[in-house]
Coordinates of C-alpha atoms and ligand atoms in Angstrom, one line a residue:
Chain I
M11 CA -19.9 59.4 3.3
R12 CA -16.8 57.6 4.3
L13 CA -14.0 59.0 2.1
E14 CA -10.9 56.8 1.6
C15 CA -8.0 58.2 -0.3
R16 CA -4.3 59.0 0.0
V17 CA -3.0 62.4 0.8
N18 CA 0.8 63.0 0.4
N19 CA 1.3 59.2 0.5
Q20 CA -0.6 58.7 3.7
A21 CA -3.9 56.7 3.8
V22 CA -6.8 58.9 4.9
S23 CA -10.2 57.8 6.0
V24 CA -12.7 60.6 7.0
E25 CA -16.4 61.1 7.3
T26 CA -17.5 64.0 5.1
A27 CA -20.4 65.3 3.1
P28 CA -19.7 64.2 -0.5
M29 CA -20.0 67.7 -1.9
T30 CA -17.5 69.2 0.6
R31 CA -14.9 71.1 -1.4
L32 CA -11.5 69.3 -1.4
I33 CA -9.9 72.6 -0.2
D34 CA -12.1 72.6 2.9
L35 CA -11.5 68.9 3.5
L36 CA -7.7 69.5 3.3
R37 CA -7.6 72.6 5.4
E38 CA -10.3 71.9 8.0
D39 CA -10.5 68.1 8.4
L40 CA -6.9 67.2 7.7
R41 CA -5.4 70.5 8.9
L42 CA -3.2 70.8 5.8
T43 CA -3.3 74.6 5.7
G44 CA -0.6 75.0 3.1
T45 CA -3.2 75.0 0.4
K46 CA -4.6 78.5 0.1
E47 CA -7.9 79.9 -1.0
G48 CA -7.8 83.0 -3.2
C49 CA -10.9 83.2 -5.3
G50 CA -12.9 80.0 -4.7
E51 CA -13.8 79.9 -8.4
G52 CA -10.9 78.4 -10.3
E53 CA -9.4 81.7 -11.4
C54 CA -6.3 82.2 -9.2
G55 CA -4.7 78.7 -8.8
A56 CA -3.7 79.3 -5.1
C57 CA -5.6 76.1 -4.2
T58 CA -3.8 73.9 -6.8
V59 CA -3.2 70.3 -5.8
L60 CA -2.3 67.2 -7.7
I61 CA -5.0 64.5 -8.0
D62 CA -3.5 61.3 -9.4
T63 CA -0.6 63.4 -10.8
K64 CA -2.9 65.9 -12.6
P65 CA -3.2 69.6 -11.4
A66 CA -6.6 70.7 -10.2
C67 CA -8.1 73.6 -8.3
S68 CA -9.1 72.1 -5.0
C69 CA -11.8 74.7 -4.6
L70 CA -13.6 73.2 -7.6
V71 CA -13.4 69.5 -6.7
P72 CA -16.0 67.8 -4.5
A73 CA -14.7 65.3 -1.9
V74 CA -16.6 62.5 -3.6
Q75 CA -14.3 62.9 -6.7
V76 CA -11.2 62.0 -4.8
Q77 CA -12.5 58.7 -3.5
D78 CA -9.6 56.2 -3.9
A79 CA -7.4 58.9 -5.5
H80 CA -4.0 60.2 -4.5
V81 CA -3.9 63.9 -3.6
V82 CA -0.6 65.7 -3.3
T83 CA -0.5 69.1 -1.6
V84 CA 2.3 71.6 -1.1
E85 CA 3.1 69.8 2.2
G86 CA 3.9 66.7 0.1
L87 CA 6.6 68.3 -2.1
A88 CA 9.5 68.2 0.3
K89 CA 11.0 64.9 1.5
G90 CA 11.3 65.4 5.2
E91 CA 13.6 68.4 5.7
Q92 CA 14.9 68.2 2.1
L93 CA 13.1 70.8 0.0
A94 CA 12.0 69.8 -3.5
A95 CA 14.2 71.4 -6.2
V96 CA 11.4 73.8 -7.2
Q97 CA 11.1 75.0 -3.6
Q98 CA 14.8 75.5 -3.3
A99 CA 14.7 77.5 -6.6
F100 CA 11.9 79.7 -5.3
L101 CA 14.2 80.6 -2.4
E102 CA 17.2 81.2 -4.6
F103 CA 15.4 83.3 -7.2
G104 CA 13.1 85.2 -4.8
G105 CA 10.0 83.6 -6.2
A106 CA 7.9 84.3 -3.1
Q107 CA 7.0 87.6 -1.5
C108 CA 3.8 87.7 0.6
G109 CA 3.6 83.9 -0.1
I110 CA -0.2 83.5 -0.5
C111 CA 0.1 82.3 -4.1
T112 CA 3.3 80.3 -3.5
P113 CA 1.8 76.9 -2.6
G114 CA -0.3 76.9 -5.8
F115 CA 2.7 77.9 -7.9
L116 CA 4.9 75.3 -6.4
V117 CA 2.4 72.5 -6.9
M118 CA 1.6 73.6 -10.5
A119 CA 5.3 73.9 -11.2
Q120 CA 5.9 70.4 -9.8
A121 CA 3.2 69.1 -12.2
L122 CA 5.0 70.7 -15.1
L123 CA 8.5 69.5 -14.0
N124 CA 7.2 65.9 -13.6
E125 CA 6.2 65.9 -17.3
H126 CA 8.9 68.2 -18.7
P127 CA 12.1 68.2 -16.5
H128 CA 13.6 70.9 -18.7
P129 CA 10.8 73.2 -19.8
T130 CA 11.3 76.1 -22.1
R131 CA 10.4 79.5 -20.8
E132 CA 7.3 79.4 -23.0
Q133 CA 6.2 76.1 -21.5
V134 CA 6.7 77.5 -18.0
R135 CA 4.6 80.6 -18.8
E136 CA 1.8 78.5 -20.3
A137 CA 1.8 76.0 -17.4
L138 CA 1.6 78.8 -14.8
A139 CA -1.0 80.9 -16.7
G140 CA -3.7 79.8 -14.3
N141 CA -1.8 81.0 -11.2
L142 CA -2.1 84.6 -10.1
C143 CA 0.5 86.6 -8.1
R144 CA 0.0 90.1 -7.0
C145 CA 3.5 90.7 -5.7
T146 CA 6.4 89.3 -7.7
G147 CA 5.5 90.4 -11.3
Y148 CA 6.0 86.7 -12.2
Q149 CA 9.5 87.0 -13.7
K150 CA 11.2 85.6 -10.6
I151 CA 8.8 82.8 -10.4
V152 CA 9.3 81.9 -14.1
D153 CA 13.1 82.1 -13.6
A154 CA 12.8 79.8 -10.6
V155 CA 10.8 77.2 -12.4
E156 CA 12.9 77.4 -15.5
N157 CA 16.0 76.8 -13.5
A158 CA 14.7 74.5 -10.8
L159 CA 16.1 71.2 -12.1
A160 CA 19.2 72.8 -13.6
G161 CA 19.9 74.2 -10.1
A162 CA 19.3 70.8 -8.5
E163 CA 21.7 69.1 -10.9
H164 CA 24.3 71.8 -10.3
A165 CA 24.1 71.4 -6.5
R166 CA 24.6 67.6 -6.8
Q167 CA 27.8 68.0 -8.9
Chain X
M5 CA -18.4 77.7 2.2
L6 CA -20.2 75.0 0.3
A7 CA -21.0 71.7 1.9
S8 CA -24.3 70.8 0.2
N9 CA -25.9 67.8 1.9
A10 CA -27.6 66.8 -1.3
P11 CA -27.1 63.1 -2.1
V12 CA -24.5 62.2 -4.7
Y13 CA -24.9 59.0 -6.8
T14 CA -21.7 57.8 -8.4
A15 CA -21.8 55.8 -11.6
K16 CA -18.9 53.5 -12.4
T17 CA -20.2 52.3 -15.8
L18 CA -22.3 53.7 -18.5
A19 CA -25.1 51.2 -17.7
Q20 CA -25.1 52.4 -14.1
A21 CA -25.1 56.0 -15.2
L22 CA -28.1 55.5 -17.4
Q23 CA -30.1 53.7 -14.7
L24 CA -29.2 56.4 -12.1
R25 CA -30.1 59.1 -14.6
A26 CA -33.6 57.4 -15.2
D27 CA -34.1 56.9 -11.4
H28 CA -33.0 60.5 -10.5
P29 CA -33.9 62.8 -13.3
E30 CA -33.6 65.7 -10.8
A31 CA -29.9 65.0 -10.2
V32 CA -27.4 67.4 -11.6
L33 CA -24.7 65.6 -13.6
L34 CA -21.2 66.2 -12.4
A35 CA -18.3 65.6 -14.8
G36 CA -15.1 67.7 -14.1
G37 CA -17.3 70.0 -12.0
T38 CA -15.5 73.2 -13.3
D39 CA -18.9 74.8 -14.2
V40 CA -21.1 73.1 -11.6
M41 CA -18.9 73.9 -8.7
V42 CA -18.7 77.6 -9.7
F43 CA -22.5 77.8 -10.0
L44 CA -22.9 76.2 -6.6
E45 CA -20.4 78.5 -4.9
A46 CA -22.2 81.5 -6.4
D47 CA -25.6 80.1 -5.3
R48 CA -26.7 80.0 -8.9
L49 CA -27.7 76.3 -9.0
E50 CA -30.5 74.5 -7.2
A51 CA -29.3 70.9 -6.9
P52 CA -31.5 68.4 -5.0
A53 CA -29.0 65.7 -5.9
F54 CA -25.9 65.0 -8.0
L55 CA -25.0 62.2 -10.4
N56 CA -21.2 61.9 -10.4
L57 CA -19.8 60.7 -13.7
W58 CA -16.1 61.4 -13.0
G59 CA -14.2 58.2 -13.7
C60 CA -17.2 56.5 -15.2
E61 CA -16.2 53.8 -17.7
G62 CA -17.5 54.0 -21.3
L63 CA -17.4 57.7 -21.6
H64 CA -13.7 58.1 -22.0
G65 CA -11.2 58.0 -24.8
I66 CA -10.6 59.4 -28.2
S67 CA -10.7 56.9 -31.1
E68 CA -7.4 56.4 -32.9
D69 CA -8.6 58.2 -36.1
G70 CA -9.7 61.1 -33.9
R71 CA -13.3 60.9 -35.1
K72 CA -15.0 59.8 -31.9
I73 CA -14.4 61.7 -28.7
G74 CA -15.8 60.5 -25.3
A75 CA -17.8 63.0 -23.4
L76 CA -15.6 62.7 -20.4
C77 CA -12.4 63.5 -22.3
T78 CA -10.6 66.5 -20.8
W79 CA -9.1 69.4 -22.6
A80 CA -5.7 68.2 -21.6
E81 CA -6.4 65.0 -23.5
L82 CA -7.6 66.8 -26.6
K83 CA -4.7 69.1 -26.6
E84 CA -2.3 66.2 -26.9
H85 CA -4.2 63.9 -29.3
P86 CA -2.3 63.7 -32.7
A87 CA -5.3 62.6 -34.8
L88 CA -7.6 65.5 -33.9
P89 CA -7.9 68.6 -36.1
M90 CA -5.4 71.2 -35.1
A91 CA -8.2 73.7 -34.7
L92 CA -9.7 71.6 -32.0
R93 CA -6.4 71.1 -30.2
A94 CA -5.8 74.8 -30.4
C95 CA -9.3 75.4 -28.8
A96 CA -8.4 72.9 -26.0
R97 CA -5.3 75.0 -25.2
T98 CA -7.4 78.2 -24.8
V99 CA -9.9 76.8 -22.3
G100 CA -9.1 78.2 -18.8
A101 CA -5.5 77.2 -17.9
A102 CA -3.7 74.0 -17.1
Q103 CA -5.7 73.2 -13.9
I104 CA -9.1 73.7 -15.7
Q105 CA -7.9 71.8 -18.8
A106 CA -6.9 68.8 -16.7
R107 CA -10.4 68.6 -15.2
G108 CA -12.9 70.2 -17.5
T109 CA -14.5 67.9 -20.0
V110 CA -15.7 68.3 -23.6
G111 CA -19.1 66.9 -22.6
G112 CA -19.4 69.4 -19.8
N113 CA -18.6 72.3 -22.1
I114 CA -21.3 71.2 -24.6
A115 CA -24.0 70.3 -22.1
N116 CA -23.4 73.5 -20.1
A117 CA -24.2 75.3 -23.4
S118 CA -22.9 78.7 -22.3
P119 CA -23.2 81.1 -25.3
A120 CA -19.4 81.7 -24.8
G121 CA -18.5 78.0 -24.5
D122 CA -15.3 78.0 -26.5
S123 CA -15.7 74.6 -28.3
L124 CA -19.3 75.1 -29.4
P125 CA -18.7 77.0 -32.7
L126 CA -16.2 74.4 -33.7
W127 CA -18.7 71.6 -33.3
L128 CA -21.1 73.5 -35.5
A129 CA -18.4 74.2 -38.1
A130 CA -17.2 70.6 -38.1
D131 CA -20.8 69.4 -38.6
A132 CA -20.3 67.2 -35.5
R133 CA -22.9 64.8 -34.2
F134 CA -23.6 64.2 -30.5
T135 CA -24.6 60.8 -29.3
L136 CA -27.3 61.0 -26.5
Q137 CA -28.2 58.0 -24.6
S138 CA -30.9 56.9 -22.1
L139 CA -32.5 53.7 -21.0
R140 CA -34.9 54.3 -23.8
G141 CA -32.1 54.1 -26.4
R142 CA -29.5 56.0 -28.3
R143 CA -29.9 58.8 -30.7
E144 CA -27.6 61.2 -32.7
V145 CA -28.3 64.9 -32.8
A146 CA -26.4 67.2 -35.2
A147 CA -24.6 70.0 -33.3
S148 CA -26.6 72.5 -35.3
D149 CA -29.8 71.1 -33.8
F150 CA -28.5 70.7 -30.2
F151 CA -28.4 74.3 -28.9
L152 CA -32.0 75.4 -28.6
G153 CA -31.8 78.6 -26.5
Y154 CA -29.9 80.3 -23.8
R155 CA -28.3 77.3 -21.9
K156 CA -31.1 75.1 -23.3
T157 CA -30.1 71.9 -25.2
A158 CA -31.8 69.0 -26.9
L159 CA -30.8 66.7 -23.9
A160 CA -33.9 65.1 -22.3
A161 CA -34.0 64.7 -18.5
D162 CA -33.1 61.1 -18.7
E163 CA -30.3 61.4 -21.3
I164 CA -26.5 61.6 -21.0
L165 CA -24.2 62.9 -23.7
V166 CA -22.0 59.9 -24.5
D167 CA -19.7 61.0 -27.3
I168 CA -19.0 63.5 -30.1
Q169 CA -18.5 62.3 -33.7
L170 CA -16.6 64.2 -36.3
P171 CA -17.3 63.4 -40.0
V172 CA -14.5 62.8 -42.5
Q173 CA -13.5 66.3 -43.7
K174 CA -12.0 67.2 -47.0
G175 CA -11.4 70.8 -46.0
E176 CA -9.8 72.7 -43.1
L177 CA -11.2 73.7 -39.7
Y178 CA -10.2 77.0 -38.2
Y179 CA -10.5 78.4 -34.7
K180 CA -10.1 81.9 -33.3
K181 CA -10.8 83.1 -29.8
V182 CA -10.8 86.8 -28.7
G183 CA -10.6 87.3 -24.9
T184 CA -9.0 89.7 -22.5
R185 CA -5.9 87.6 -22.2
L186 CA -4.7 84.2 -23.5
A187 CA -5.4 82.2 -20.4
Q188 CA -8.4 82.1 -18.1
A189 CA -10.5 84.4 -20.2
I190 CA -14.1 84.0 -21.2
S191 CA -14.5 84.7 -24.9
K192 CA -15.7 88.1 -26.1
V193 CA -16.1 86.5 -29.5
V194 CA -15.2 83.0 -30.6
L195 CA -15.1 81.7 -34.2
G196 CA -15.2 78.1 -35.5
A197 CA -15.1 77.8 -39.3
Y198 CA -14.7 75.1 -41.9
V199 CA -14.0 75.5 -45.6
H200 CA -13.4 73.2 -48.5
Q201 CA -12.1 74.9 -51.7
E202 CA -11.5 73.4 -55.1
G203 CA -9.6 75.4 -57.8
G204 CA -10.3 78.7 -56.1
V205 CA -14.0 78.0 -55.6
V206 CA -15.6 77.6 -52.2
R207 CA -17.4 74.2 -52.3
E208 CA -18.3 73.9 -48.6
L209 CA -18.3 76.5 -45.9
R210 CA -19.6 76.6 -42.4
V211 CA -19.0 79.6 -40.2
A212 CA -20.1 79.6 -36.6
L213 CA -19.7 82.2 -33.9
G214 CA -20.0 82.1 -30.1
A215 CA -20.6 84.9 -27.5
V216 CA -22.6 87.0 -30.1
A217 CA -26.1 85.6 -29.4
P218 CA -27.8 83.5 -26.7
V219 CA -26.7 80.4 -28.6
P220 CA -23.7 79.6 -30.7
L221 CA -24.9 80.1 -34.3
R222 CA -24.1 79.6 -38.0
C223 CA -23.6 82.7 -40.1
R224 CA -25.9 81.5 -42.9
A225 CA -26.0 84.8 -44.9
L226 CA -22.3 84.8 -45.2
E227 CA -22.1 81.1 -46.1
E228 CA -24.7 81.4 -48.8
A229 CA -23.0 84.4 -50.4
L230 CA -19.7 82.6 -50.6
V231 CA -20.4 79.0 -51.6
G232 CA -20.0 78.4 -55.3
G233 CA -17.7 81.4 -55.8
P234 CA -14.2 82.7 -54.9
V235 CA -13.4 83.7 -51.4
R236 CA -14.4 87.3 -51.0
P237 CA -13.2 88.8 -47.6
E238 CA -15.1 92.0 -48.2
L239 CA -18.3 90.0 -47.7
A240 CA -17.4 89.5 -44.0
A241 CA -19.9 92.3 -43.1
L242 CA -22.7 89.9 -43.9
V243 CA -22.1 88.4 -40.5
H244 CA -24.2 91.2 -39.0
Q245 CA -27.3 89.6 -40.6
D246 CA -27.1 86.6 -38.2
I247 CA -25.5 87.7 -35.0
R248 CA -27.2 89.4 -32.1
P249 CA -24.5 90.5 -29.7
I250 CA -25.3 92.2 -26.3
D251 CA -23.5 94.5 -23.9
D252 CA -22.3 92.8 -20.8
V253 CA -19.5 93.0 -18.2
R254 CA -17.0 91.5 -20.6
S255 CA -17.6 93.6 -23.7
S256 CA -20.0 95.8 -25.6
A257 CA -22.3 94.7 -28.5
H258 CA -20.6 97.2 -30.7
Y259 CA -17.1 95.8 -30.0
R260 CA -18.3 92.2 -30.5
A261 CA -19.9 93.0 -33.8
K262 CA -16.8 94.8 -35.1
V263 CA -14.4 92.1 -33.9
A264 CA -16.6 89.3 -35.4
E265 CA -16.5 91.0 -38.7
N266 CA -12.7 91.7 -38.5
I267 CA -11.7 88.1 -37.5
L268 CA -13.8 86.8 -40.3
R269 CA -12.3 89.2 -42.9
T270 CA -8.8 88.2 -41.7
W271 CA -9.6 84.5 -41.9
L272 CA -11.2 84.8 -45.4
G273 CA -8.2 86.9 -46.5
S274 CA -5.8 84.1 -45.4
L275 CA -7.7 81.7 -47.6
R276 CA -7.3 83.5 -50.9
G277 CA -5.0 81.6 -53.2
C278 CA -5.3 78.4 -51.1
Ligands
LIG4 C1 -11.4 79.4 -14.1 C2 -12.3 78.9 -15.2 C3 -11.9 79.1 -16.5 C4 -12.7 78.6 -17.6 N1 -12.4 79.0 -18.9 C5 -13.2 78.5 -19.9 C6 -12.8 78.9 -21.2 O1 -11.8 79.5 -21.5 N2 -13.6 78.4 -22.2 C7 -14.8 77.7 -21.9 O2 -15.5 77.3 -22.9 N3 -15.1 77.3 -20.7 C8 -14.3 77.7 -19.6 N4 -14.7 77.4 -18.4 C9 -15.9 76.6 -18.1 C10 -15.6 75.1 -17.9 O3 -14.3 74.8 -17.5 C11 -15.8 74.3 -19.3 O4 -17.1 74.6 -19.8 C12 -15.6 72.8 -19.0 O5 -15.4 72.2 -20.3 C13 -16.8 72.2 -18.3 O6 -16.6 70.8 -18.2 P1 -16.8 70.0 -16.8 O7 -16.6 68.6 -17.0 O8 -16.0 70.7 -15.7 O9 -18.4 70.3 -16.6 P2 -19.3 70.2 -15.3 O10 -19.2 71.4 -14.4 O11 -19.1 68.8 -14.6 O12 -20.7 70.1 -16.0 C14 -21.2 71.2 -16.8 C15 -22.6 71.0 -17.2 O13 -22.7 69.9 -18.1 C16 -23.5 68.9 -17.6 N5 -22.9 67.6 -18.0 C17 -21.6 67.3 -17.8 N6 -21.3 66.1 -18.5 C18 -22.4 65.7 -19.1 C19 -22.7 64.6 -19.9 N7 -21.8 63.7 -20.2 N8 -24.0 64.5 -20.4 C20 -24.9 65.5 -20.1 N9 -24.7 66.5 -19.3 C21 -23.4 66.7 -18.8 C22 -23.6 69.1 -16.1 O14 -24.7 68.6 -15.5 C23 -23.5 70.6 -16.0 O15 -24.8 71.2 -16.3 C24 -13.9 77.8 -17.3 C25 -14.2 77.5 -16.0 C26 -13.4 78.0 -14.9 C27 -13.7 77.7 -13.5
LIG5 S1 -9.1 79.4 -4.7 FE1 -9.2 77.8 -6.1 S2 -8.5 78.8 -7.9 FE2 -8.6 80.5 -6.6
LIG6 S1 3.9 86.4 -3.5 FE1 2.2 87.7 -2.9 S2 0.7 87.0 -4.3 FE2 2.4 86.0 -5.1

């Protein structure tokens, strides 16, 4: 099929089998390798992307279901050289160690912050419950997300 | 890596969906895909073709009074809807995690008919009715008549689940899931229950359990013993007359039976004096 959609605000038109997993389309056809595959079955959240602003595991979405949709991957969070607030916060709070889970956490955290700019710790923990990390013990990630926008506002002042 | 070359038909409207369903009864329906894609990846599903319903008009939306839920509604939508019973919204919060809730649909959970499907006991407890439609027409099936066997439902090959209807309730719905952790856990035992009491007497009671038999089922012995009298938590052990738990990777039959009895006793205990 001819798939037409937008990825990180750019129009995309590619020939693909309709049941190709979105993660394979992103990584192999579009060479956006920021999105990682951990489990391939929806459990780990490493492959999280936004589809029309909603979080989804790209390992569970067939290409045909993003026809005409807007997909945002971790590559789409920064504005040029300017990191998104949540990325900056991960750096400051030490939210990444080996980094394999980080793209998924960043995208999921961005989805939360889009809806709740000042989430409670509970909201952060619930929103990130579908993302697994084997290194950090989660506390630093939760700290980063909880303080992401506070940090950004502080920096602007 | 999965790149099935099977054809995919996409329906934009319910009328198209019904026509495509009639023309291609062999096609596997695809809603949010959170069950189908996992089966495909694990090579556990033969799919000569797919019928993609994602985005199909006419299967969305929750009525303002919360009594009609479109089959394509996601758990994220249910979680937020103010008119739905709190128990149903609580259930929505326990399905997978945010990514799964944003994509997985109510209709997919029902049609998939996993014995551990989290919402299934609630539909039985609420006495919900499912609207099934094909080119031949529309029919309503009670939740208690829908689950026929292990992953076997009353859906005919040309039918689509269109919506779920909840009757007006005088009493309260209750939901309890027991899993390994809060998020992303398949239930070891899941309870959906409904009770209507008047002056300390149980007038109406429906107790349903999941993950304790090949199908979600009603605990009839317990219901019969309690209706018409006061709430008696000590009768929770009657649950063993109806359930048939098994040992599997998630849990043992013994554990499931014990937990089913315990969560029922706790719930019944909480009702006393209501
Ligand atoms: C990581 C992970 C965690 C999960 N956690 C839970 C959990 O905690 N609790 C739980 O209950 N489930 C859980 N699930 C299973 C799944 O997410 C749910 O069952 C979900 O509601 C399925 O909906 P879907 O739209 O994705 O279904 P799909 O995968 O699209 O479809 C499922 C089945 O239903 C059929 N179908 C879909 N829509 C219709 C329709 N309208 N009419 C007729 N047939 C239809 C399909 O053909 C298919 O057989 C989890 C899955 C994953 C991957
Ligand atoms: S790779 Fe998609 S959730 Fe793990
Ligand atoms: S930083 Fe290594 S898995 Fe999270």
